[in-house]
Coordinates of C-alpha atoms and ligand atoms in Angstrom, one line a residue:
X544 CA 0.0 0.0 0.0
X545 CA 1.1 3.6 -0.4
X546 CA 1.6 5.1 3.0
X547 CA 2.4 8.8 4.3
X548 CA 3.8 9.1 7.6
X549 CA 3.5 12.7 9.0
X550 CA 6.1 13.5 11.8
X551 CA 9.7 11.8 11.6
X552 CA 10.3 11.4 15.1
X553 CA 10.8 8.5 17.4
X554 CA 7.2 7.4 16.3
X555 CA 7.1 8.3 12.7
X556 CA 10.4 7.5 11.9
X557 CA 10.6 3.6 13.2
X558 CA 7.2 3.6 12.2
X559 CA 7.7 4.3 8.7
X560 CA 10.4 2.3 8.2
X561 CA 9.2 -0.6 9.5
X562 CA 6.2 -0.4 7.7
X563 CA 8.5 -0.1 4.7
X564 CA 10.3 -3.1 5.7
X565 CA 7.0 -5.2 5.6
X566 CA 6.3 -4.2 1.9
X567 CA 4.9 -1.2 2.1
X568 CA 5.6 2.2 0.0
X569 CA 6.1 4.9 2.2
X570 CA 6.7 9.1 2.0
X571 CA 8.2 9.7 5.6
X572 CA 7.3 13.7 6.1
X573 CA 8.1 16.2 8.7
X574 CA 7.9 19.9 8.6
X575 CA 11.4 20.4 9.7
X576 CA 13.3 20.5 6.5
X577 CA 16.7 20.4 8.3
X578 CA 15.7 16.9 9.6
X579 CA 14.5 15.8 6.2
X580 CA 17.4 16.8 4.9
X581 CA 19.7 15.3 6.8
X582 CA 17.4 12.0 6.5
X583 CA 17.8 12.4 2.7
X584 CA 21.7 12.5 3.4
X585 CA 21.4 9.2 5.5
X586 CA 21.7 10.5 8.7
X587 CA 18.8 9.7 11.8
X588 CA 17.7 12.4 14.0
X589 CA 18.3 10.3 17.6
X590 CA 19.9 6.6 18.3
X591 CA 17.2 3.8 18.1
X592 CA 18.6 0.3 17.9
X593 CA 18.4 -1.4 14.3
X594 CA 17.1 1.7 13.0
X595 CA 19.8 2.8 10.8
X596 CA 20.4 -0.3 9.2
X597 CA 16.2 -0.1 8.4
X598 CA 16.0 2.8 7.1
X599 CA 19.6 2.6 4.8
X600 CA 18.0 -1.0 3.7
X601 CA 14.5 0.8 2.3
X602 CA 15.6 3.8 1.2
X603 CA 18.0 2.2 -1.1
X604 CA 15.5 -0.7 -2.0
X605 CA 13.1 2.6 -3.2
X606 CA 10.6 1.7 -0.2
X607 CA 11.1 4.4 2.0
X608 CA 11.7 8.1 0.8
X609 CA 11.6 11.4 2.9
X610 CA 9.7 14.1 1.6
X611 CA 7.7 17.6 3.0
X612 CA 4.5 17.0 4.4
X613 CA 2.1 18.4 1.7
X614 CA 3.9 16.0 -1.1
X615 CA 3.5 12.9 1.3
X616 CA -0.5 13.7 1.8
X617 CA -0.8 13.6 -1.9
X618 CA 0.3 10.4 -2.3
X619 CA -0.4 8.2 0.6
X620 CA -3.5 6.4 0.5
X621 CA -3.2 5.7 4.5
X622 CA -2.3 8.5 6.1
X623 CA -0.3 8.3 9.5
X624 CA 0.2 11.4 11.5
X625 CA 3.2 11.1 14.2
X626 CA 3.4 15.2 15.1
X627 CA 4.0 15.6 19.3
X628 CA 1.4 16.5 20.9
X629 CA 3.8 18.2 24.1
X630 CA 2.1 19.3 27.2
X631 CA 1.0 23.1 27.7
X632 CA 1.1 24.9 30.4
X633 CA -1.5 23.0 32.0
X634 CA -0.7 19.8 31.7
X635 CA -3.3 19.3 28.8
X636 CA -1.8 17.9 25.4
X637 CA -1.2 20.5 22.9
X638 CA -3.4 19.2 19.4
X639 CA -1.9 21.8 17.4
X640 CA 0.5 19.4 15.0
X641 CA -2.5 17.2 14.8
X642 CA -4.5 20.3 13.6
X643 CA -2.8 21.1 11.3
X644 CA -1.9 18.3 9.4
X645 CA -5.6 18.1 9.6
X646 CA -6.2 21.3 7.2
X647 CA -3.3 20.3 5.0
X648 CA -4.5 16.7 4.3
X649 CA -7.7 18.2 3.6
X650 CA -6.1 21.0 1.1
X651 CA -3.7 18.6 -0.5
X652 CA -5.4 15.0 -1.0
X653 CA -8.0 14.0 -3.3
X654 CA -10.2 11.0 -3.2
X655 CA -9.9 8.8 -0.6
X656 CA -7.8 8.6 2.6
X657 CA -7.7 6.6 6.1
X658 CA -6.6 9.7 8.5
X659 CA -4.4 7.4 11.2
X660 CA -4.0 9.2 14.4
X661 CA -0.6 7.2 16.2
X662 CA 0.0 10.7 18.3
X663 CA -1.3 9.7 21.3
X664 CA -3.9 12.1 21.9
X665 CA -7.1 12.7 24.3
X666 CA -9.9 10.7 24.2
X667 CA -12.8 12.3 21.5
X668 CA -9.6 13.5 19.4
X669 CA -10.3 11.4 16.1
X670 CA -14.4 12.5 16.7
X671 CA -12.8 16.4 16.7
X672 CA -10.6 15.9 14.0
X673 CA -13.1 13.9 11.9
X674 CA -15.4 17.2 12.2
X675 CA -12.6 19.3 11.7
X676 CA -11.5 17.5 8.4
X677 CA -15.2 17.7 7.7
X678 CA -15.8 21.6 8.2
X679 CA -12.4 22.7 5.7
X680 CA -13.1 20.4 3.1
X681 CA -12.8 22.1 0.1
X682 CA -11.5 19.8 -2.5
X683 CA -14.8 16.8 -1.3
X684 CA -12.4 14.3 0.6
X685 CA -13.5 11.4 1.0
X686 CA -11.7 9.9 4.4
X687 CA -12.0 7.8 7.6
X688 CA -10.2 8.5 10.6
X689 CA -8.8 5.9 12.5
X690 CA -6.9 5.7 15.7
X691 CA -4.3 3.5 16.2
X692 CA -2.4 4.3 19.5
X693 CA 1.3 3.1 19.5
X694 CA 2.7 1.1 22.2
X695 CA 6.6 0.8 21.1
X696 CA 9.3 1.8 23.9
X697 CA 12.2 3.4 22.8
X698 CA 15.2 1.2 23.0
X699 CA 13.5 -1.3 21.6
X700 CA 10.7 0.4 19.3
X701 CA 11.8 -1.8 15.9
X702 CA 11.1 -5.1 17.8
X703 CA 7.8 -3.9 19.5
X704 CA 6.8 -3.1 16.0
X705 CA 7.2 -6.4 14.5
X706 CA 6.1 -8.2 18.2
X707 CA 3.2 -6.2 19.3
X708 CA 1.2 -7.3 22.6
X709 CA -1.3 -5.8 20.4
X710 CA -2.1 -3.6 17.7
X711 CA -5.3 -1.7 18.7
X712 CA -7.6 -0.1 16.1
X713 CA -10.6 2.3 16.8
X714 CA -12.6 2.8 13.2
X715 CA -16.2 2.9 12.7
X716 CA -16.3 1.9 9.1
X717 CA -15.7 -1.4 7.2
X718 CA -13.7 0.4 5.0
X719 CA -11.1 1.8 7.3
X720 CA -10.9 -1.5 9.2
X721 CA -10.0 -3.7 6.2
X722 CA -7.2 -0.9 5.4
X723 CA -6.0 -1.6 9.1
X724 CA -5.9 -5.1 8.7
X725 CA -4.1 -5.0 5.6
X726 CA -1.6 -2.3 6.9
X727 CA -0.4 -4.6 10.0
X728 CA -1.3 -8.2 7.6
X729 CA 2.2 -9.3 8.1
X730 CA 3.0 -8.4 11.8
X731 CA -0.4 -9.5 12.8
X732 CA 0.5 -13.2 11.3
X733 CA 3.8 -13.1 12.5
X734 CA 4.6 -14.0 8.3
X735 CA 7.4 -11.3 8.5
X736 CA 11.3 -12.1 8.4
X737 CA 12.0 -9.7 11.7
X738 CA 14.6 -7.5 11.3
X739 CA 16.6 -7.9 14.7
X740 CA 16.7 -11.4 15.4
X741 CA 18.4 -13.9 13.1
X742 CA 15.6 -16.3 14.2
X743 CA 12.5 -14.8 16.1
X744 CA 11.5 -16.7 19.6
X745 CA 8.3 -18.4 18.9
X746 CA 5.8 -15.4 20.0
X747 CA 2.2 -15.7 20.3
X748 CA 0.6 -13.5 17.4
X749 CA -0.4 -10.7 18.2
X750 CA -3.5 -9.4 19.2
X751 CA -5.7 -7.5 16.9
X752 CA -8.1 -5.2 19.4
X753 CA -10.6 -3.6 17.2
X754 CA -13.0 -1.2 18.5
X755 CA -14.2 2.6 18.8
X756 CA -12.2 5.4 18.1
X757 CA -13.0 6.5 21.9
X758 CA -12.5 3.5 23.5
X759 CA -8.9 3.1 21.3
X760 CA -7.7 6.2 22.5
X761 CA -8.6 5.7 26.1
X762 CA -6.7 2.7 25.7
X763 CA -3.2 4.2 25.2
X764 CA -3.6 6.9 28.3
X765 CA -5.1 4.2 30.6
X766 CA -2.0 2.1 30.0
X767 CA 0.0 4.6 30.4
X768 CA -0.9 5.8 33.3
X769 CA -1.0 2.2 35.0
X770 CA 2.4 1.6 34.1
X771 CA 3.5 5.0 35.7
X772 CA 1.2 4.1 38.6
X773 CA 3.5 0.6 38.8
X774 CA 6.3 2.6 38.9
X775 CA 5.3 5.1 41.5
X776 CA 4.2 2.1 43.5
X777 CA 7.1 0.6 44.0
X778 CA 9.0 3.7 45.1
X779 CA 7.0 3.9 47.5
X780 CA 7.3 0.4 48.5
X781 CA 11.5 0.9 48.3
X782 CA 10.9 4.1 50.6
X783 CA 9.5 1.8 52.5
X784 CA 12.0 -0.7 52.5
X785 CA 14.6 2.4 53.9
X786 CA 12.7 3.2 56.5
X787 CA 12.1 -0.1 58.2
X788 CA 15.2 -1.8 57.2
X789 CA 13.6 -4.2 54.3
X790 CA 15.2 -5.4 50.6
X791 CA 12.8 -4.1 47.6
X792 CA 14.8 -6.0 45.7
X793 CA 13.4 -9.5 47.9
X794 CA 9.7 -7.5 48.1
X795 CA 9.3 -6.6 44.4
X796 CA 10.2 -10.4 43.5
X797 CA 7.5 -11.6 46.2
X798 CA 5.1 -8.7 44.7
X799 CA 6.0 -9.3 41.3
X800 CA 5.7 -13.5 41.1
X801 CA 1.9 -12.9 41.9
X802 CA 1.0 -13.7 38.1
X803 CA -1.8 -11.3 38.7
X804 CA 0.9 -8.8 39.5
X805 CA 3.2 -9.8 37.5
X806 CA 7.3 -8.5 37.8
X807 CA 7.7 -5.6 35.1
X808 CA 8.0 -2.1 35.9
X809 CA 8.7 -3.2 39.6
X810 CA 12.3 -1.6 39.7
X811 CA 12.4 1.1 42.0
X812 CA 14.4 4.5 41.7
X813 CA 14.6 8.0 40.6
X814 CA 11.4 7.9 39.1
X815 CA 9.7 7.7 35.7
X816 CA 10.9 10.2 32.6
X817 CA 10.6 10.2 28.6
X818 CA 8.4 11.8 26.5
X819 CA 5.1 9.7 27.1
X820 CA 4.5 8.7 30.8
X821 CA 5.1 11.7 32.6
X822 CA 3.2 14.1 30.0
X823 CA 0.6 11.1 29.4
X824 CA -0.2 10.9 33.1
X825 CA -0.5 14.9 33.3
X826 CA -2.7 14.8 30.2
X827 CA -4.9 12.4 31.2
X828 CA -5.4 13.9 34.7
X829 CA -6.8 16.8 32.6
X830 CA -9.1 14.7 30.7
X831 CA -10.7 13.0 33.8
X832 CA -11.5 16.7 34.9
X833 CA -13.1 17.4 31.8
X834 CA -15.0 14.4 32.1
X835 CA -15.7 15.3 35.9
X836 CA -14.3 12.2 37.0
X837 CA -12.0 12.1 39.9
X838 CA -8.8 11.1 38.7
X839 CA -6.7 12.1 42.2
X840 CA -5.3 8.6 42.2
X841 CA -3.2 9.6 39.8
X842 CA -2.5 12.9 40.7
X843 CA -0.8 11.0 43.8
X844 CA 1.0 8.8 41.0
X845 CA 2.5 12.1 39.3
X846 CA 3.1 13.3 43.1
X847 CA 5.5 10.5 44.1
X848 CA 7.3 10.7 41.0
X849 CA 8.2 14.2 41.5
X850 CA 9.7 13.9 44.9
X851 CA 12.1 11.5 43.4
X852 CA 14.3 14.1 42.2
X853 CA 14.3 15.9 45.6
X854 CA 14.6 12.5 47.7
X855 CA 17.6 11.5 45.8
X856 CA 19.0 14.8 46.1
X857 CA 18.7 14.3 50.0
X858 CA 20.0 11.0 49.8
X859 CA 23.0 12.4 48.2
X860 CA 23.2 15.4 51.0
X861 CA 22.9 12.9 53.7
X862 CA 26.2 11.2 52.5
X863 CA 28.2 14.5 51.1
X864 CA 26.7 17.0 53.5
X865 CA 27.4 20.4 51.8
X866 CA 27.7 19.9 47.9
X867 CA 28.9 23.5 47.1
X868 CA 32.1 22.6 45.2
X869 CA 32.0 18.2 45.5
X870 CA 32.8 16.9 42.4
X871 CA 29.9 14.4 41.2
X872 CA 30.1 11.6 38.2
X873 CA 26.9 11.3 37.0
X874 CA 26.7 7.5 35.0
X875 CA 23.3 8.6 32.5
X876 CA 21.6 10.9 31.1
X877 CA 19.2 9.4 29.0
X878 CA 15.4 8.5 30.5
X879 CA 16.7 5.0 29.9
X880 CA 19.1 2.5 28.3
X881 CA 19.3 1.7 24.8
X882 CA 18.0 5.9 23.3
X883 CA 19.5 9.2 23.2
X884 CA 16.5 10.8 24.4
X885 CA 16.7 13.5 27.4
X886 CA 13.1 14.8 27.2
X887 CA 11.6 14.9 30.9
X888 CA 14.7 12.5 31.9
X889 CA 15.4 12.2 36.1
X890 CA 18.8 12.2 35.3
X891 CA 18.9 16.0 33.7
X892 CA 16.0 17.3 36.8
X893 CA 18.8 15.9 39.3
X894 CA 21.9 17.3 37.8
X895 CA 20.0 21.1 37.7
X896 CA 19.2 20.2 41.5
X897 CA 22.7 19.3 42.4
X898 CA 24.2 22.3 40.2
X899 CA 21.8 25.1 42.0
X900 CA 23.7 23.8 45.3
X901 CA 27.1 24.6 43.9
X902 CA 28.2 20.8 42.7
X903 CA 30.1 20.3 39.9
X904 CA 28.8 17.6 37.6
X905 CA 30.9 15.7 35.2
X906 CA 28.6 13.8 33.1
X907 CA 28.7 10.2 30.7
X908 CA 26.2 8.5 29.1
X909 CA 27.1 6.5 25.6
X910 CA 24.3 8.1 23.6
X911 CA 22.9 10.8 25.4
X912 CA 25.4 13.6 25.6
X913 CA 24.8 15.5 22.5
X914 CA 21.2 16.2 23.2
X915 CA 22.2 16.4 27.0
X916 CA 24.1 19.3 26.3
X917 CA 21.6 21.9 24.8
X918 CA 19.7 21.4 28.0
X919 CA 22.9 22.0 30.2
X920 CA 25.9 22.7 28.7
X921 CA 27.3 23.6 32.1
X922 CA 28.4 20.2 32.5
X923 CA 31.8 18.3 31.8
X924 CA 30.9 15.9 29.3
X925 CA 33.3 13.0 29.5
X926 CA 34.5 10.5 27.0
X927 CA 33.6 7.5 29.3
X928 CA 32.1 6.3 32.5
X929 CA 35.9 6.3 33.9
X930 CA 36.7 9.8 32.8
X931 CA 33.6 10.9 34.1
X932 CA 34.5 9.3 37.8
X933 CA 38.5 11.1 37.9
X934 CA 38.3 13.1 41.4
X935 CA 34.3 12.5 42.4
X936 CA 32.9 12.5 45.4
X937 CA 30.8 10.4 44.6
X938 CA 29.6 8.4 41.4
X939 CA 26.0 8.6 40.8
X940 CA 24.2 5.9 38.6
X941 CA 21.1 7.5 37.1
X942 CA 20.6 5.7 33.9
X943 CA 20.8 1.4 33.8
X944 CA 22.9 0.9 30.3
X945 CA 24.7 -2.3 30.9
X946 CA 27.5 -1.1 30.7
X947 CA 28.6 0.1 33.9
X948 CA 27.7 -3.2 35.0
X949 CA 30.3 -4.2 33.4
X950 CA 32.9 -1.9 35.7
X951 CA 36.5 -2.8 36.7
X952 CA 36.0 -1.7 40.6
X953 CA 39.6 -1.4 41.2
X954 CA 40.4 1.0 38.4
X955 CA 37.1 3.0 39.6
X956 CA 38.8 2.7 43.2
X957 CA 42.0 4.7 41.6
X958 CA 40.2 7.5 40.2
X959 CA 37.8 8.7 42.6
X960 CA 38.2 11.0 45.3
X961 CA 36.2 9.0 47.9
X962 CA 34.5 5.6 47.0
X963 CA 31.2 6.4 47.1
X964 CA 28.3 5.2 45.1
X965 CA 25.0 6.3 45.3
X966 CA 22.7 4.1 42.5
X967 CA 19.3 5.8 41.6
X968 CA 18.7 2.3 39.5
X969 CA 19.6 -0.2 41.7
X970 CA 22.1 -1.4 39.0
X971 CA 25.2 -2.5 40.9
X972 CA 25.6 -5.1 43.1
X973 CA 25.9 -3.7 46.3
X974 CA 27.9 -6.8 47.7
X975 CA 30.5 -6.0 44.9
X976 CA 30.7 -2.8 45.6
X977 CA 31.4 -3.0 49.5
X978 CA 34.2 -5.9 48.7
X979 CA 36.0 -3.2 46.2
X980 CA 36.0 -1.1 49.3
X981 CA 33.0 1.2 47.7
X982 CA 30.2 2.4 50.1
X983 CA 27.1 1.8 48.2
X984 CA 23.8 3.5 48.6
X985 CA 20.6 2.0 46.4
X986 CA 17.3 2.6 46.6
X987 CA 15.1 0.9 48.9
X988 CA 18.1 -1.6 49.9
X989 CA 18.5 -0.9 53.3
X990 CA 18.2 -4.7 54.0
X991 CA 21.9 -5.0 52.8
X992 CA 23.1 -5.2 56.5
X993 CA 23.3 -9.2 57.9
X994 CA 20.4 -9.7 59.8
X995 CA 22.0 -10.1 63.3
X996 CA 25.3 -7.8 62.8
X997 CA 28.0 -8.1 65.2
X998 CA 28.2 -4.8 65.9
X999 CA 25.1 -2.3 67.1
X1000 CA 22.4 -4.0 66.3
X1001 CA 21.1 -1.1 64.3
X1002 CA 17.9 -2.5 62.9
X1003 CA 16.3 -2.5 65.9
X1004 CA 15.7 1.5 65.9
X1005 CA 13.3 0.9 63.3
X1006 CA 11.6 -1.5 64.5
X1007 CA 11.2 -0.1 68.4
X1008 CA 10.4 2.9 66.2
X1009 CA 6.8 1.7 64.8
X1010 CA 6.0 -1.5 67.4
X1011 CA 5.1 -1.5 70.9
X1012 CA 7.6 -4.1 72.3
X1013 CA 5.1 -6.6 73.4
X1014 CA 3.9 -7.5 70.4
X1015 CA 6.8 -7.9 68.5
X1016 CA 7.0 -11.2 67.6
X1017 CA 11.0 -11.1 67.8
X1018 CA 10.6 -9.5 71.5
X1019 CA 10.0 -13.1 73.1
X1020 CA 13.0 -14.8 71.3
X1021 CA 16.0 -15.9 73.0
X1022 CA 18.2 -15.2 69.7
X1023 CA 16.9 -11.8 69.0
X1024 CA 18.8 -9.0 69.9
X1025 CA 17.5 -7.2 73.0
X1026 CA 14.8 -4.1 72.2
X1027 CA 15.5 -0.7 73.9
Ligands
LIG1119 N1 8.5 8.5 21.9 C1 7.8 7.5 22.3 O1 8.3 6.5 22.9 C2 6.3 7.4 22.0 C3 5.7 6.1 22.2 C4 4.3 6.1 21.9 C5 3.6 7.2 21.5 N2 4.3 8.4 21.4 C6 3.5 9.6 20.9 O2 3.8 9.8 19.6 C7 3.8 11.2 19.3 C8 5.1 11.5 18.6 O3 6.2 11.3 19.6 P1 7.7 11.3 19.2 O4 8.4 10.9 20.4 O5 7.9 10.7 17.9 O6 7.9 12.9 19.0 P2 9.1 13.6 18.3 O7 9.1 15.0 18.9 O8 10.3 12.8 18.3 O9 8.6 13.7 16.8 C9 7.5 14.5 16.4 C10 7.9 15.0 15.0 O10 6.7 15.7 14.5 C11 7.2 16.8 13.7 N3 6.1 17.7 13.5 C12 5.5 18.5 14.4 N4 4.5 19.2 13.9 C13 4.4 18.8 12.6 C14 3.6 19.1 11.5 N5 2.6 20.0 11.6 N6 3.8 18.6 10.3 C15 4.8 17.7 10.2 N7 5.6 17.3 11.1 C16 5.4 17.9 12.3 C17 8.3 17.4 14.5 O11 9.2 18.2 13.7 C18 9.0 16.1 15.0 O12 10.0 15.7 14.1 C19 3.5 11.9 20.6 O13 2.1 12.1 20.6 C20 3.9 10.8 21.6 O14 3.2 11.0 22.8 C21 5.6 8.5 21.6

C-alpha cells in the first residue's frame, strides 16, 4: 500500500520504516526541512537500535523516501500522523500538529484517505478531527479517521513493531478496518522475516483489538498511566524498605511472582521520565477533569514521582553534607538504556538540582550527551564512564545501560576522590561494591546489613520505632537482639 507518515520522530520515523520493511511504500514527512534533509543525506535524527540499518535498507530498496508534508499527503492512501502532541502549560496535550496536518491533508489530498491518528492524543480526538477534516473540506475528501495508539518503547521500538502485545484499532467503518488489517497483515500473522533477530523466539501473534475510536484512544492513556502508577508504587514500597530496614529488591520479587501482579515495571528509583508517561499521566489527569471524573489517584501517582528528584537529592546530601564545590560523576543521562533521548529525563532534573547547590557535575552517558548538552551545557561531558569518575565524590548511577555493569571496581577505586556510590537504578551489586571497598547506597536496599550484625544492632531503631515491644513477635526470642 502507499503510505504517508506525518512526523519523523521517534514514532514516525521507526514507524515508517518498518512499515516499509513489511512491503509497504512509504513518504516519511516532517515539517522540519533540516531533519529531512539530513534523513535524505542518511543521517537519523536520535539513536534507536536497528534503525539505521532499516532505514539505509529501504531507502536504497526505493521503499522508503523522505519528503515535506504536503507532497507525502498527496500520495499516501493511508495516512499516518506522528506530530508531538507536548504538554502546555496546564498539563493538557497540545493538538496543534495534529490540527494542522488536519487542514493540510484536507487542502492537499483527493479521493480517498484513512486519516491514522498514532499521536497519542485525548480521548474524543479522532471524533474532533473527523469534524474538523469535515468543516475545511474544500477539495470533497472522501476519508476515515482511525486511531491506532502506538505502544513501542524506545530502546526497543523496531522489535515492539514487528512483536506487538497488540495492535489496537478504533474505526467505525468497514472500509477503514479492512485498510487496518491490511496495513499490519504481516506483523499480525507473525509472516514477516523480523529485522533484529536472526531467528525470532516463537511469539504468540499478536492481538488484533478492534473497536471505537473512543474507547482506542482511552486505551493508550489508561496504559500509560498504570504503568507509571506501577512505577510510582514501587517507590514507594522501596521508601518503605529504607525506613524499616527491608530489601525491595526480595519485596518486588514476592510482589511481582503474583502472576496477577506480575514482575515488570517493579524496579524502583529516581522515578519515571521520557516523552510519554510523565506528559501522558499529566494529560490524562486533565481529561478525567473534563469528564468530571476524579482522577486524584493519579495525581498521587504524578506526586511521588516528582519527589524522586528531591529524595535522591537528599540521599546524596545525607552522604556528602554540603555539595557547594563536591565533584559528582553522574553514569546517564538518558530517561533509559538503549536511546539518546533526554526529554523529561530524572537524570537532567537531578543534575540542575545538584548544580543550583554549587556541585560540579561531570557527566557520561554513551548516547545521550549531545542532546544532554543543549539542556545543560554547564556540565563536563566525559568520554567515558571512567573519565567521568577522575576526582568525584561520589559516582552517581542514574541511567541502567549495561555497561557500567560491566565496571573494573579497582580501576574506579583509583580515580575517585572518595569511594562512594550512590545508584538511583539499583544497577550495581551492592555486595561487589562494598568488597571493592565502595560504600554503596541504592534505593530501597536498606536490608543490605546481615540480619544479626556483630556490631550495634542497628535495625532494631526501626523496628522499636513503629512496634510496641510486646507485640513484636522477635521481643519473646531468646536469639533476638534485646529491644531498647
Ligand atoms: N516517543 C515514544 O516513545 C512514544 C511512544 C508512543 C507514543 N508516542 C507519541 O507519539 C507522538 C510523537 O512522539 P515522538 O516521540 O515521535 O515525538 P518527536 O518529537 O520525536 O517527533 C515529532 C515530529 O513531528 C514533527 N512535526 C510537528 N508538527 C508537525 C507538523 N505540523 N507537520 C509535520 N511534522 C510535524 C516534528 O518536527 C517532529 O520531528 C506523541 O504524541 C507521543 O506522545 C511517543
Amino acid at each position: 500500500m502507499e503510505i504517508s507518515v506525518i512526523g519523523s520522530g521517534y514514532v514516525g520515523l521507526t514507524t515508517a520504516a518498518c512499515l516499509a520493511e513489511i512491503g509497504h511504500r512509504v513518504l516519511c514527512a516532517d515539517c522540519d526541512l533540516e531533519k529531512i534533509n539530513s534523513l535524505k543525506a542518511g543521517r537519523l535524527p536520535f539513536y534507536e537500535p536497528h534503525l539505521d540499518d532499516l532505514v539505509k535498507r529501504n531507502v536504497s530498496s526505493g521503499r522508503l523516501e523522505f519528503t515535506l508534508p504536503s507532497a507525502a499527503i498527496q500520495k499516501g492512501e493511508a495516512i499516518f500522523i506522528c506530530v508531538g502532541t507536548p504538554p502546555l502549560e496546564n498539563g493538557e496535550a497540545d493538538l496543534s500538529s495534529i490540527e494542522s496536518v488536519a487542514r493540510l491533508i484536507v487542502s492537499s489530498a483527493h479521493g480517498y484517505r484513512i486519516v491514522i491518528e498514532k499521536s497519542t492524543v485525548p480521548v474524543q480526538t479522532a471524533k474532533r478531527l473527523w469534524k474538523h477534516l469535515s468543516i475545511y473540506n474544500a477539495n470533497g475528501l472522501e476519508f476515515d479517521v482511525v486511531s491506532n495508539p502506538e505502544f513501542l518503547r524506545e530502546g526497543s521500538a523496531v522489535e515492539d513493531f514487528f512483536h506487538p502485545d497488540r495492535v489496537v484499532v478504533g474505526a467505525e467503518s468497514s472500509r477503514a478496518i479492512a485498510l487496518m488489517k491490511e496495513i499490519y497483515a504481516p506483523v499480525l500473522r507473525t509472516r514477516t522475516t523480523c529485522p533484529v533477530h536472526s531467528q525470532c523466539p516463537s511469539m504468540p501473534e499478536p492481538k488484533l483489538i478492534l473497536t471505537d475510536t473512543n474507547s482506542a484512544e482511552l486505551v493508550k492513556h489508561a496504559s500509560n498511566s498504570f504503568l507509571a502508577m506501577k512505577i510510582s508504587f514501587i517507590n514507594l514500597i522501596a521508601d518503605a524498605c529504607e525506613a524499616a530496614g527491608a530489601d525491595i529488591e526480595k519485596v518486588a520479587e514476592g510482589i511481582g511472582s503474583d502472576k496477577r501482579i506480575g514482575q515488570a515495571f517493579l524496579n524502583p528509583g529516581i522515578g519515571f521520565g521520557g516523552f510519554c508517561f510523565p506528559k501522558d499521566l499529566q494529560a490524562f489527569v486533565r481529561i478525567g477533569e473534563k469528564l468530571g471524573c476524579d482522577f486524584s489517584l493519579l495525581r498521587e501517582v504524578e506526586k511521588i514521582n516528582v519527589r524522586r528528584t528531591e529524595q535522591f537529592v537528599a540521599k546524596i546530601k545525607k552522604e556528602l553534607w554540603v555539595l557547594r564545590g563536591k565533584t559528582l560523576a553522574v553514569w546517564g543521562l538518558a530517561f533509559k538504556p538503549n536511546t539518546d533521548d533526554v526529554r523529561f529525563a530524572p537524570a537532567l532534573n537531578i543534575i540542575r538540582r545538584l548544580m543550583a547547590e554549587g556541585a560540579k557535575i561531570r557527566a557520561y552517558d554513551p548516547e545521550a550527551m549531545q542532546k544532554a548538552k543543549l539542556d545543560l551545557p554547564e556540565v563536563t561531558y566525559c568520554e567515558s564512564a571512567y573519565q567521568a569518575a577522575e576526582g568525584a565524590d561520589a559516582v552517581l548511577v542514574l541511567t541502567e545501560w549495561s555497561e557500567f555493569r560491566e565496571i573494573n571496581w579497582k580501576h574506579l577505586g583509583e580515580l575517585v576522590a572518595h569511594s562512594l556510590i550512590i545508584d538511583g537504578r539499583n544497577l550495581l551489586s551492592a555486595e561487589e561494591a562494598s568488597s571493592n571497598g565502595f560504600q554503596y547506597v541504592g534505593v530501597g536496599r536498606a536490608a543490605a546489613q546481615p540480619l544479626r550484625p556483630t556490631g550495634e544492632p542497628k535495625w532494631t531503631e526501626a523496628i522499636t520505632a513503629e512496634l510496641p515491644v510486646a507485640s513484636h513477635p522477635l521481643s519473646a526470642s531468646s536469639q533476638a537482639p534485646p529491644i531498647a
